[in-house]
PDB file of C-alpha atoms in Angstrom:
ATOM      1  CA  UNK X1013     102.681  88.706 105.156  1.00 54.00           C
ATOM      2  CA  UNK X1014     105.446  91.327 104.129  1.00 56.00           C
ATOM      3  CA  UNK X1015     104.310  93.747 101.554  1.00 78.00           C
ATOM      4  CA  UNK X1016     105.216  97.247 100.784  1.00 83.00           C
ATOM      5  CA  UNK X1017     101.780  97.821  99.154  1.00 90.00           C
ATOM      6  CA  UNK X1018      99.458  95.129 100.601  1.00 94.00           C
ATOM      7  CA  UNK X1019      98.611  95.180 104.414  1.00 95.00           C
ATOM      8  CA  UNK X1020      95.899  92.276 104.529  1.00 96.00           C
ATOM      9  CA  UNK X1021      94.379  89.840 102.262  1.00 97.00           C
ATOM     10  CA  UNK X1022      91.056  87.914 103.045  1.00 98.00           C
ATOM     11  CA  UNK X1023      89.563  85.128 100.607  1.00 98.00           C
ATOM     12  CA  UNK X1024      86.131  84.098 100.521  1.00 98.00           C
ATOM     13  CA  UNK X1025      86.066  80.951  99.504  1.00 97.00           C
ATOM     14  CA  UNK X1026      82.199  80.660  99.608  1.00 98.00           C
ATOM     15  CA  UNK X1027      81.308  83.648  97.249  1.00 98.00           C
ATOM     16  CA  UNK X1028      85.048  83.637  95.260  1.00 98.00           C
ATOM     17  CA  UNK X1029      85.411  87.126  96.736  1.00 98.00           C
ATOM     18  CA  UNK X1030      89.254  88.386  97.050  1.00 98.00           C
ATOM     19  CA  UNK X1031      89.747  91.545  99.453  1.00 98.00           C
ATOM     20  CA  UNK X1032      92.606  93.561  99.512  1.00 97.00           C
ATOM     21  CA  UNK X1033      93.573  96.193 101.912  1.00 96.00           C
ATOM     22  CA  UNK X1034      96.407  97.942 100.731  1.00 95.00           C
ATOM     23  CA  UNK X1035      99.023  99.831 102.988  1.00 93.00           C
ATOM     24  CA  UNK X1036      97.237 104.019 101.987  1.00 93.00           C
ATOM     25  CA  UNK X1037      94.372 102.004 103.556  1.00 94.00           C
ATOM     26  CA  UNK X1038      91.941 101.241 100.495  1.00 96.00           C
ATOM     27  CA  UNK X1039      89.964  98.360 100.534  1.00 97.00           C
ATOM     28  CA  UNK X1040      89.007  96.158  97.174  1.00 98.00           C
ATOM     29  CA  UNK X1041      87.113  93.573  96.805  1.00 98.00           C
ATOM     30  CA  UNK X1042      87.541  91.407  93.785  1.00 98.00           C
ATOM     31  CA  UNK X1043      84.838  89.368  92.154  1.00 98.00           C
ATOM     32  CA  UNK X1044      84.930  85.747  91.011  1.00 98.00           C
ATOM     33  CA  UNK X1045      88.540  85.327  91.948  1.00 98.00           C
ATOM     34  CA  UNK X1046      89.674  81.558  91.673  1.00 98.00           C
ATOM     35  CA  UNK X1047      90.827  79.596  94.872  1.00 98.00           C
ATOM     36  CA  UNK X1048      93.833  79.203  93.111  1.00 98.00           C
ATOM     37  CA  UNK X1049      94.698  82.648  92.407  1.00 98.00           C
ATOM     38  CA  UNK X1050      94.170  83.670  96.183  1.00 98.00           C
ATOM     39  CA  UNK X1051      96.744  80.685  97.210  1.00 98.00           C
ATOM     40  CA  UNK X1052      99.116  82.232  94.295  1.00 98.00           C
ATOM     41  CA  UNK X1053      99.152  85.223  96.066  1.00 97.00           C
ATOM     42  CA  UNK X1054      99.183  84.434  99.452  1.00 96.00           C
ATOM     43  CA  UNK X1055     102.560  82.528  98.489  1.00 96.00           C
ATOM     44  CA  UNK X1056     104.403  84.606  96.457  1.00 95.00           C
ATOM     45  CA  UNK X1057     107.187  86.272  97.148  1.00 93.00           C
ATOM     46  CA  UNK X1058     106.109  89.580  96.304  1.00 93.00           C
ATOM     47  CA  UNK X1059     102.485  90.202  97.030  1.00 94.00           C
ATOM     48  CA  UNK X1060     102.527  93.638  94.821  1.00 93.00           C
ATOM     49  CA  UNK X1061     103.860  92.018  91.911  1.00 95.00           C
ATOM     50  CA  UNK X1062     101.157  89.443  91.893  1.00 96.00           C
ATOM     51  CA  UNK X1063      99.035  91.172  92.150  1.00 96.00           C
ATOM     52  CA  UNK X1064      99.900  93.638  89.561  1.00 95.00           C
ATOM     53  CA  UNK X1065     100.326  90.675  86.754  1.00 97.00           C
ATOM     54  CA  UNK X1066      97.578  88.559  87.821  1.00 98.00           C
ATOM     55  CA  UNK X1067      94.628  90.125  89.408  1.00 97.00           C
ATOM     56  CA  UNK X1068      94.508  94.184  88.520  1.00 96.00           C
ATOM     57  CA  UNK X1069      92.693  94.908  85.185  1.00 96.00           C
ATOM     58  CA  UNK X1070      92.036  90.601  85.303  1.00 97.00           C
ATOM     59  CA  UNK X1071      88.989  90.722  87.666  1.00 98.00           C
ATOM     60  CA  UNK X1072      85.784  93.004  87.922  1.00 98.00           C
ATOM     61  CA  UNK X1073      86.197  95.041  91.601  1.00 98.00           C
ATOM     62  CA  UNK X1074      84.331  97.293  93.923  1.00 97.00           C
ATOM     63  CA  UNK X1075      86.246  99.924  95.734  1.00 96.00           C
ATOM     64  CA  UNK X1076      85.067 100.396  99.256  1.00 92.00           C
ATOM     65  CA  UNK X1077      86.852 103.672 100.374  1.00 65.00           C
TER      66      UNK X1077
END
C-alpha cells in the first residue's frame, strides 16, 4: 500500500469504522464509513487523493493522537 501520506488503513466492517494512520503518525478513526468507500480506497491509485475527495470533511471522526 504505497502512499506518501497514508501508512495503514484498517476497516471494520462490523461497526463501519475506517482507521487511518497517516505517515506524521496520527491515527483517525472515521465513523459510519460504507464498505464500499473502504474498498474505493484500498484500490485507488492514490490513497491521499481519495481520501482527500471522498472521506475528509464527508464523515464524522475522532482523532486519537
Amino acid at each position: 500500500m504505497p502512499s506518501s501520506v497514508i501508512s495503514a488503513i484498517h476497516y471494520d466492517t462490523v461497526k463501519s469504522v475506517l482507521r487511518i494512520t497517516f505517515v506524521s503518525g496520527m491515527v483517525y478513526y472515521y465513523l459510519n464509513v460504507p464498505e464500499e468507500i473502504y474498498a474505493a480506497l484500498i484500490s485507488s491509485a492514490s490513497k491521499g487523493i481519495y481520501f482527500n475527495q471522498h472521506i475528509k470533511g464527508n464523515f464524522k471522526y475522532m482523532k486519537m493522537n
